[in-house]
PDB file of C-alpha atoms in Angstrom:
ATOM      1  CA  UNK A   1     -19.987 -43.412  -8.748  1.00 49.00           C
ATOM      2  CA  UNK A   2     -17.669 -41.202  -6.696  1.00 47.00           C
ATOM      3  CA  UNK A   3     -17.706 -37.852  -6.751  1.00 48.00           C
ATOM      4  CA  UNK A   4     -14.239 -35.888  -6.715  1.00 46.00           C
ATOM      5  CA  UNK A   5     -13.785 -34.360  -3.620  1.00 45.00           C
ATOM      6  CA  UNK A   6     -13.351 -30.163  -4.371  1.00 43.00           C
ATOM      7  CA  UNK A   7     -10.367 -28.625  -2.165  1.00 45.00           C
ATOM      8  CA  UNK A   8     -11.730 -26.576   0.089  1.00 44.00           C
ATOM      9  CA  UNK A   9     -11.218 -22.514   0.566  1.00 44.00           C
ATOM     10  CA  UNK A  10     -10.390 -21.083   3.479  1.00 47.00           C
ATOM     11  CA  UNK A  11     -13.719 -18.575   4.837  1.00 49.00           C
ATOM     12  CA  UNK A  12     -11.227 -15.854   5.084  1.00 48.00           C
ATOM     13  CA  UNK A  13      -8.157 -14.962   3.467  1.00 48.00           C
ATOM     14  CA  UNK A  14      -4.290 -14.809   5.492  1.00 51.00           C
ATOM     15  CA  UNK A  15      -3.063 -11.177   6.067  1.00 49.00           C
ATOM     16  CA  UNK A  16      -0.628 -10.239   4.036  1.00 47.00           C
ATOM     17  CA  UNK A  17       2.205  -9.703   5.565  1.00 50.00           C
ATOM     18  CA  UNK A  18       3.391  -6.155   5.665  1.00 52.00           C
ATOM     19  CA  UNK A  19       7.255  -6.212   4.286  1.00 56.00           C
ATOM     20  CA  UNK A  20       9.401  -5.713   7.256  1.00 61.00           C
ATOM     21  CA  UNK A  21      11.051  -2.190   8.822  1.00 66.00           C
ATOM     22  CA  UNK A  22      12.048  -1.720  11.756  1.00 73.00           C
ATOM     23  CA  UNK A  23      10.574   0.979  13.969  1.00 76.00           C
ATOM     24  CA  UNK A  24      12.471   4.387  13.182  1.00 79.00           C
ATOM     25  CA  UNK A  25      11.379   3.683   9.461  1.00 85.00           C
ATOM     26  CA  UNK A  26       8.134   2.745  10.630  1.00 90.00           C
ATOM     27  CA  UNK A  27       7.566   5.723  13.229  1.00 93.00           C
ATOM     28  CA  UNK A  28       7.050   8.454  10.151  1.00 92.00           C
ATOM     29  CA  UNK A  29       4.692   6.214   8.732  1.00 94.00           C
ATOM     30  CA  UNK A  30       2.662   5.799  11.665  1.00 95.00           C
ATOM     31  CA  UNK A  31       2.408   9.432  12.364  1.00 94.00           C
ATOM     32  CA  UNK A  32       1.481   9.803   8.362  1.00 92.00           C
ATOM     33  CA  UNK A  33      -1.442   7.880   9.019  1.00 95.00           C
ATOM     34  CA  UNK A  34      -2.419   9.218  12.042  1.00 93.00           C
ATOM     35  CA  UNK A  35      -2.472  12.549  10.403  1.00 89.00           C
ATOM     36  CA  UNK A  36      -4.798  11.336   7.757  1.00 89.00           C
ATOM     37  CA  UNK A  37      -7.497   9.913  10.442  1.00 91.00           C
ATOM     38  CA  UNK A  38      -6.930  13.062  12.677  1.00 85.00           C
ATOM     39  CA  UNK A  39      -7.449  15.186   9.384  1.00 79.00           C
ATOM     40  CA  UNK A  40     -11.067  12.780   8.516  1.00 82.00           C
ATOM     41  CA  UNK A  41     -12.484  12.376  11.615  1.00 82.00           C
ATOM     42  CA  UNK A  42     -10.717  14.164  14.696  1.00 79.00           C
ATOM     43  CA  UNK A  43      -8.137  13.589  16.849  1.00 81.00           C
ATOM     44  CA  UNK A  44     -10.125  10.931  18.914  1.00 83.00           C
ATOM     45  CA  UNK A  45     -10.318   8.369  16.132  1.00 89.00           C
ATOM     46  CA  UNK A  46      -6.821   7.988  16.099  1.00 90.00           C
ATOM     47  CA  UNK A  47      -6.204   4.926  17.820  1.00 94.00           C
ATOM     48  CA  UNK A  48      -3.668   2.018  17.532  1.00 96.00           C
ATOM     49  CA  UNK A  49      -6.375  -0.362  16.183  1.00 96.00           C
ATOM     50  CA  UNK A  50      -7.213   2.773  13.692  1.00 96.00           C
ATOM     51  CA  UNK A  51      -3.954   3.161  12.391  1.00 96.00           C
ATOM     52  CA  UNK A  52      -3.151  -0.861  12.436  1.00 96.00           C
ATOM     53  CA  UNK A  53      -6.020  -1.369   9.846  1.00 96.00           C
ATOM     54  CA  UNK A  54      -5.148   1.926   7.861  1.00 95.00           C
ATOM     55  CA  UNK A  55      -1.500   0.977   7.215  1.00 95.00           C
ATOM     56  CA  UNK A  56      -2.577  -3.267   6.929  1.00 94.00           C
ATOM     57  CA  UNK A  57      -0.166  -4.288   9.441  1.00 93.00           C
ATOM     58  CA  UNK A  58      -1.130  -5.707  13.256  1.00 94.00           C
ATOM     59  CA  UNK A  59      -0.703  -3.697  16.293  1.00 94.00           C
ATOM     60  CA  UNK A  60       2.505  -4.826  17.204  1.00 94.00           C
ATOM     61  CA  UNK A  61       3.827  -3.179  14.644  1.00 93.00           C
ATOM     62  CA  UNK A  62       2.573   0.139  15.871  1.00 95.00           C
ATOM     63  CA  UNK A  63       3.339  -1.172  19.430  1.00 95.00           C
ATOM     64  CA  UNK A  64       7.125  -1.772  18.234  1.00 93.00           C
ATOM     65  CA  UNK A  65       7.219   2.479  17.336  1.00 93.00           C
ATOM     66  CA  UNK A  66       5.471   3.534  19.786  1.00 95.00           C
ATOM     67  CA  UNK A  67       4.109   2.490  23.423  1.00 94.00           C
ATOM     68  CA  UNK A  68       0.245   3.410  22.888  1.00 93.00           C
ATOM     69  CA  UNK A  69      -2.149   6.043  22.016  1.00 92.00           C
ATOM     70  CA  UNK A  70      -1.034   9.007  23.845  1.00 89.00           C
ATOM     71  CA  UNK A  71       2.848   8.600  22.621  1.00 93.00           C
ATOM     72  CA  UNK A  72       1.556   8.436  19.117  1.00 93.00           C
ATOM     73  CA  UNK A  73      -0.075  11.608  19.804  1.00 87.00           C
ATOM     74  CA  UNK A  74       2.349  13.722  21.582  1.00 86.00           C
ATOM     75  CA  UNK A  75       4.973  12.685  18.694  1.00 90.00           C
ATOM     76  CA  UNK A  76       2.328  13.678  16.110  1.00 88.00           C
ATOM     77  CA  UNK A  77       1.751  17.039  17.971  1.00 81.00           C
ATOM     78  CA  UNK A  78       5.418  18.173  18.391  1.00 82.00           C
ATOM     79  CA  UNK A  79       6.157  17.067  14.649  1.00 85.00           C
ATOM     80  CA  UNK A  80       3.703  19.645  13.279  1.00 78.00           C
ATOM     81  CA  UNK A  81       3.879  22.098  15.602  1.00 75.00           C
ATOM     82  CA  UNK A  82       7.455  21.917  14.782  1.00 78.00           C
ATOM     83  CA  UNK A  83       6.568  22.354  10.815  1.00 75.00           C
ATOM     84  CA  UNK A  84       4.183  25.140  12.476  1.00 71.00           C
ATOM     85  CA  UNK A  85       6.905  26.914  13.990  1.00 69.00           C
ATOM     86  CA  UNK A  86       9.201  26.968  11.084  1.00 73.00           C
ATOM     87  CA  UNK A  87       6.751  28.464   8.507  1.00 68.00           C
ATOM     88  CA  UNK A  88       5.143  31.185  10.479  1.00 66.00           C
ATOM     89  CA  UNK A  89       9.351  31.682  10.858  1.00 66.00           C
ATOM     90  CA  UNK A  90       9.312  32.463   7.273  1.00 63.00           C
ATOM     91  CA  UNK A  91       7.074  35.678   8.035  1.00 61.00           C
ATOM     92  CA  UNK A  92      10.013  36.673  10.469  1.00 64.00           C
ATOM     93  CA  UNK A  93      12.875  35.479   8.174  1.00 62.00           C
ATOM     94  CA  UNK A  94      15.519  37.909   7.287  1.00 55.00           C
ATOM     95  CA  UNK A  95      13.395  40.896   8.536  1.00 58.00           C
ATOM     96  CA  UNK A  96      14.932  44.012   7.923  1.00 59.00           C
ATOM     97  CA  UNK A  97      14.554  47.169  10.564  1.00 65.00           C
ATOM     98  CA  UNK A  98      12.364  49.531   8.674  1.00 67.00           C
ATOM     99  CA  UNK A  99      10.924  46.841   6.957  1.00 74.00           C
ATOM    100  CA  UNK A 100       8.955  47.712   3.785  1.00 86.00           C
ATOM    101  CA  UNK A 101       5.541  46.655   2.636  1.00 89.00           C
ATOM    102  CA  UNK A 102       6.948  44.142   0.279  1.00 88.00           C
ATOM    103  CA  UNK A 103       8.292  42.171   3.260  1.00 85.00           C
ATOM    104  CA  UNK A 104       4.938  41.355   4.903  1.00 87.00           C
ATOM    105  CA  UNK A 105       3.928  40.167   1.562  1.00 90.00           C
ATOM    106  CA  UNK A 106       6.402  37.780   1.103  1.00 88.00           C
ATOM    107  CA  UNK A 107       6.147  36.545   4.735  1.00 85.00           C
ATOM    108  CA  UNK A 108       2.718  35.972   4.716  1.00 89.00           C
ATOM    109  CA  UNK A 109       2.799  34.189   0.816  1.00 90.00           C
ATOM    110  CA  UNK A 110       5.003  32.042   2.311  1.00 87.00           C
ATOM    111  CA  UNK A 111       2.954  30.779   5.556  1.00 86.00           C
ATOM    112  CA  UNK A 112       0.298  30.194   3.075  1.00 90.00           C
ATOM    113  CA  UNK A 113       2.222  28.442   1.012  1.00 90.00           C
ATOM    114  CA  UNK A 114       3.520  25.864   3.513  1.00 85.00           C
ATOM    115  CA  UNK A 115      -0.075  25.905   4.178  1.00 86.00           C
ATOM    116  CA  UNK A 116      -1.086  24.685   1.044  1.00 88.00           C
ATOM    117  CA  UNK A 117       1.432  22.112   1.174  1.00 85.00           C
ATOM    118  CA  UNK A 118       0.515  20.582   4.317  1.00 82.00           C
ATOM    119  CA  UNK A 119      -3.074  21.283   4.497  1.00 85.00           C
ATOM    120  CA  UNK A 120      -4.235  18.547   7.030  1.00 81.00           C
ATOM    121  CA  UNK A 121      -1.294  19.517   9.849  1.00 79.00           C
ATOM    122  CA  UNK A 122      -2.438  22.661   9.772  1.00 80.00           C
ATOM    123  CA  UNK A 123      -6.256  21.517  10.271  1.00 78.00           C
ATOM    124  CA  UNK A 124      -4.889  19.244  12.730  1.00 74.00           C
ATOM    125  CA  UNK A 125      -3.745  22.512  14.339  1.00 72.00           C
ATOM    126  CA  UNK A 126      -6.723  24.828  13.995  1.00 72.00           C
ATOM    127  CA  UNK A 127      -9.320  22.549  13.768  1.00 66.00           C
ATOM    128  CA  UNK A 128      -9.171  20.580  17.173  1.00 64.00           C
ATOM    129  CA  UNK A 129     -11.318  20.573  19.818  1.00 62.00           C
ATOM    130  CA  UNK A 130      -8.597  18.490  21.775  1.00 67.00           C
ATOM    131  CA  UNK A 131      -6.959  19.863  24.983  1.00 68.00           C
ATOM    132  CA  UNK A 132      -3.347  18.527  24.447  1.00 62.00           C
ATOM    133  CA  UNK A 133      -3.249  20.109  20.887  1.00 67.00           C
ATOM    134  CA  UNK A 134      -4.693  23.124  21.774  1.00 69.00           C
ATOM    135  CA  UNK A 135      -1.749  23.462  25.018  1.00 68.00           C
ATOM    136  CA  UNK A 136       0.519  22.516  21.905  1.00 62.00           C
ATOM    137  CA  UNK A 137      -0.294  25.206  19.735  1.00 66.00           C
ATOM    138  CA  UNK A 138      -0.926  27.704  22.306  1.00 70.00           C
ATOM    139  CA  UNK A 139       2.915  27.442  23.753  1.00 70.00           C
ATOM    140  CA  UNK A 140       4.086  27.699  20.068  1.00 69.00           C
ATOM    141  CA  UNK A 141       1.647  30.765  19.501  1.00 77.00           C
ATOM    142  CA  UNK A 142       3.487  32.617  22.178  1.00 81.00           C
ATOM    143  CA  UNK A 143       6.635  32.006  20.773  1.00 76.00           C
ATOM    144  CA  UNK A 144       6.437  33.287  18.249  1.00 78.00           C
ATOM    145  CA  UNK A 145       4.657  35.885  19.556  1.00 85.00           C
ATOM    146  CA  UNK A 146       7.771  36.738  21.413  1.00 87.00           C
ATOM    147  CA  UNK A 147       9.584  36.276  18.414  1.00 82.00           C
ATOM    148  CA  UNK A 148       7.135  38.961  16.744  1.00 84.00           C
ATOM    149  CA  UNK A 149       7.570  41.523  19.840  1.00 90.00           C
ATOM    150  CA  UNK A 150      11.316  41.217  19.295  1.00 86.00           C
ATOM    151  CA  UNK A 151      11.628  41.927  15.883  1.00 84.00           C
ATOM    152  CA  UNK A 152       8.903  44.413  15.371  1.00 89.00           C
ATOM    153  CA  UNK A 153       9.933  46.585  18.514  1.00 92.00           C
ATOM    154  CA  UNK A 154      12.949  48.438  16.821  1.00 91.00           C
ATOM    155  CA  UNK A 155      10.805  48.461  13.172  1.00 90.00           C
ATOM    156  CA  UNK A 156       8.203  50.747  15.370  1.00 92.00           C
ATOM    157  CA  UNK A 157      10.829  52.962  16.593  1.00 92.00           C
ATOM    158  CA  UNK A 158      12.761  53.217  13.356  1.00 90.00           C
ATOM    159  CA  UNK A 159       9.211  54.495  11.832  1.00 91.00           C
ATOM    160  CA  UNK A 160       8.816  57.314  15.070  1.00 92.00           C
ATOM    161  CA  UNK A 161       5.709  55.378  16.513  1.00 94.00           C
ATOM    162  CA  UNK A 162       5.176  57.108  19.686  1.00 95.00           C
ATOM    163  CA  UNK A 163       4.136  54.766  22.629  1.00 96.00           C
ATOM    164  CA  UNK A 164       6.455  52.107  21.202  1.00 95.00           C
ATOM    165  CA  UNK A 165       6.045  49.869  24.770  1.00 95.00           C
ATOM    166  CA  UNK A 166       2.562  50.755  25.072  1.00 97.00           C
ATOM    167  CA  UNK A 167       1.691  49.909  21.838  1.00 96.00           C
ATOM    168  CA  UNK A 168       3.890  46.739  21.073  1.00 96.00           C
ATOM    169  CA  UNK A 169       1.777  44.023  22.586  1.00 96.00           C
ATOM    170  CA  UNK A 170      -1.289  45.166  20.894  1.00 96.00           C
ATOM    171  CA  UNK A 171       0.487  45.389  17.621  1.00 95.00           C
ATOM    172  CA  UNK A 172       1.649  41.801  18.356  1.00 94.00           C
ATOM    173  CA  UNK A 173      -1.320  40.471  18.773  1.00 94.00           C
ATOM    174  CA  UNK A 174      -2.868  42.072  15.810  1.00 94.00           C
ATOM    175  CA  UNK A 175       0.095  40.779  13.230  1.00 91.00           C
ATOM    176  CA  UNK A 176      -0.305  36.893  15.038  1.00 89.00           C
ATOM    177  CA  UNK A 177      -3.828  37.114  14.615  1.00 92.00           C
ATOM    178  CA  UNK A 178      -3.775  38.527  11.276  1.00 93.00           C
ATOM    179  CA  UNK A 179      -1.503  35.130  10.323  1.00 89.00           C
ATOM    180  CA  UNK A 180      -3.913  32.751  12.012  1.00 88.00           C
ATOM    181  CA  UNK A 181      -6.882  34.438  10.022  1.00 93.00           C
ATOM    182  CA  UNK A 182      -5.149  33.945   7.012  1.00 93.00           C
ATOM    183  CA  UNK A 183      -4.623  30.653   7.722  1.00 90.00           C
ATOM    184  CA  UNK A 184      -8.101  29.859   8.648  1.00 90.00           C
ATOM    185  CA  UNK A 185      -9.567  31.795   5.821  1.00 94.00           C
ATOM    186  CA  UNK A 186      -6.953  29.517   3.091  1.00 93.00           C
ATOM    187  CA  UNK A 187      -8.024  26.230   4.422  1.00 89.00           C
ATOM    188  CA  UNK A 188     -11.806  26.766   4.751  1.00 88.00           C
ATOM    189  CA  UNK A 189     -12.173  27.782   0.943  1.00 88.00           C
ATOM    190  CA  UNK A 190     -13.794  25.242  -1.405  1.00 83.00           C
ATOM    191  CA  UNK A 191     -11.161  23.367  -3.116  1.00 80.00           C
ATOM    192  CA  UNK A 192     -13.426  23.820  -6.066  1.00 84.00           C
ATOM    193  CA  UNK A 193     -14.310  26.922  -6.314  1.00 85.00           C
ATOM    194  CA  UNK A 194     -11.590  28.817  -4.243  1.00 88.00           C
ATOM    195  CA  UNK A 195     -12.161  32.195  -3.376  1.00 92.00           C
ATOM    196  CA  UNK A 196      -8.398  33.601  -2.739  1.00 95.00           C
ATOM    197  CA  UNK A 197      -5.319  32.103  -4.428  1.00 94.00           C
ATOM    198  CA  UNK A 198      -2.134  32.061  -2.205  1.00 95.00           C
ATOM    199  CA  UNK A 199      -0.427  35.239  -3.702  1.00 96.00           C
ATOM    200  CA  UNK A 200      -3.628  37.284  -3.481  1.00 97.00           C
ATOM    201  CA  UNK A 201      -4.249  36.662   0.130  1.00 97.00           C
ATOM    202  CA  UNK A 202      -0.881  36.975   1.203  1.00 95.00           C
ATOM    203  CA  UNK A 203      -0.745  40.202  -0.749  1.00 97.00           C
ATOM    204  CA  UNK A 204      -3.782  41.316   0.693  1.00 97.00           C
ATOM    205  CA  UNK A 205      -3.307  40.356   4.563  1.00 96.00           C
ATOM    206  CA  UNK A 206       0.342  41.561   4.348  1.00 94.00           C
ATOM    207  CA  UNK A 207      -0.718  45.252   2.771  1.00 96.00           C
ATOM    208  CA  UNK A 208      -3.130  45.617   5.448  1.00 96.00           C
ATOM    209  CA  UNK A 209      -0.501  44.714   8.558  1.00 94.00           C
ATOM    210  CA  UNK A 210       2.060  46.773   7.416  1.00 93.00           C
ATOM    211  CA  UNK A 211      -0.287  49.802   6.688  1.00 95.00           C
ATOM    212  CA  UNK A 212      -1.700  48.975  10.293  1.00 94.00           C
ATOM    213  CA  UNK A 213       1.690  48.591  11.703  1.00 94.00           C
ATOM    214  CA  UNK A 214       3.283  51.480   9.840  1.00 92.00           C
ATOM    215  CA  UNK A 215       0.264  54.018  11.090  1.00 92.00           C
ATOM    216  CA  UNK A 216      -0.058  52.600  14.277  1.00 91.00           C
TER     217      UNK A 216
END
């Protein structure tokens, strides 16, 4: 008697196809994802294959965006240091010359707010090891630095601190500083069981720069 012959199954399934875009839609996504793997497991896991088999597509989609590993990077790099930039901006934002305590508040809510919202660029910023983000952030540190010495130089006179040039680079340093500790302190709470809201630390840090600052 014959038997009926069963169709057979492939051993392994077709890729879906990922739905088409075309590279500037696709280059956001790409550094997305990057992000995320940078975030998990350090900068070095990000690699094409890496972020090919997180986003299900093949590597010449990621090819198509970018040219290899190290542009994928140095985009990745720029695009949050540039997101760096513009919230430790909001500490500087609309500072007024004998600036009261309530303005140091506000600025540093606001870096730990953005913060908060974009918790794994700013780990890709403080937590790396890696030498090309750590060149990164250290030419956007000392702008704003020089940002900081700019605006806070008139402040100091306008409050009679004597030694104003002296003095200045120190008190830089210490208001910088006082931002990246913040930042540090905000993302290595337990998500859990956090120790400091936002508005308590930035109420907290900012009290004790300006009282620094102001006695300086």
């Amino acid at each position: 008697m014959a038997h009926a012959v069963e169709a057979s199954t492939p051993a392994t399934a077709p890729r879906v196809r990922a739905r088409h875009l075309g590279p500037e839609r696709r280059r956001p996504q790409i550094l997305d994802t990057a992000l995320e793997i940078a975030a998990e497991s350090g900068i070095s896991a990000v690699t094409i294959v890496a972020i090919a088999e997180r986003m299900h597509v093949t590597r010449p989609v990621i090819y198509a965006g970018f040219p290899g590993r190290t542009a994928v990077l140095k985009a990745l790099i720029a695009r949050e240091e540039k997101y760096f930039a513009e919230a430790l901006d909001a500490i500087l934002h609309n500072r007024q010359v004998e600036a009261p305590e309530q303005v140091f508040i506000d600025g540093f809510q606001a870096l730990l707010t953005a913060v908060r919202a974009r918790p794994q660029a700013w780990l890709l910023l403080y937590g790396s090891p890696d030498n090309d983000v750590m060149d990164l952030f250290g030419r956007g540190r000392a702008v704003v630095a020089a940002r900081c010495a700019q605006l806070l130089e008139p402040t100091l006179r306008s409050w009679g601190t004597v030694d104003v040039d002296a003095k200045l680079p120190v008190l830089v340093e210490q208001w910088v500083s006082a931002g990246e500790g913040a930042v540090r302190t905000l993302l290595s709470q337990r998500a859990d069981d956090p120790v400091w809201t936002v508005e308590d630390l930035g109420t907290f840090v900012g009290q004790s720069v300006y009282r620094s600052l102001r006695h300086a």
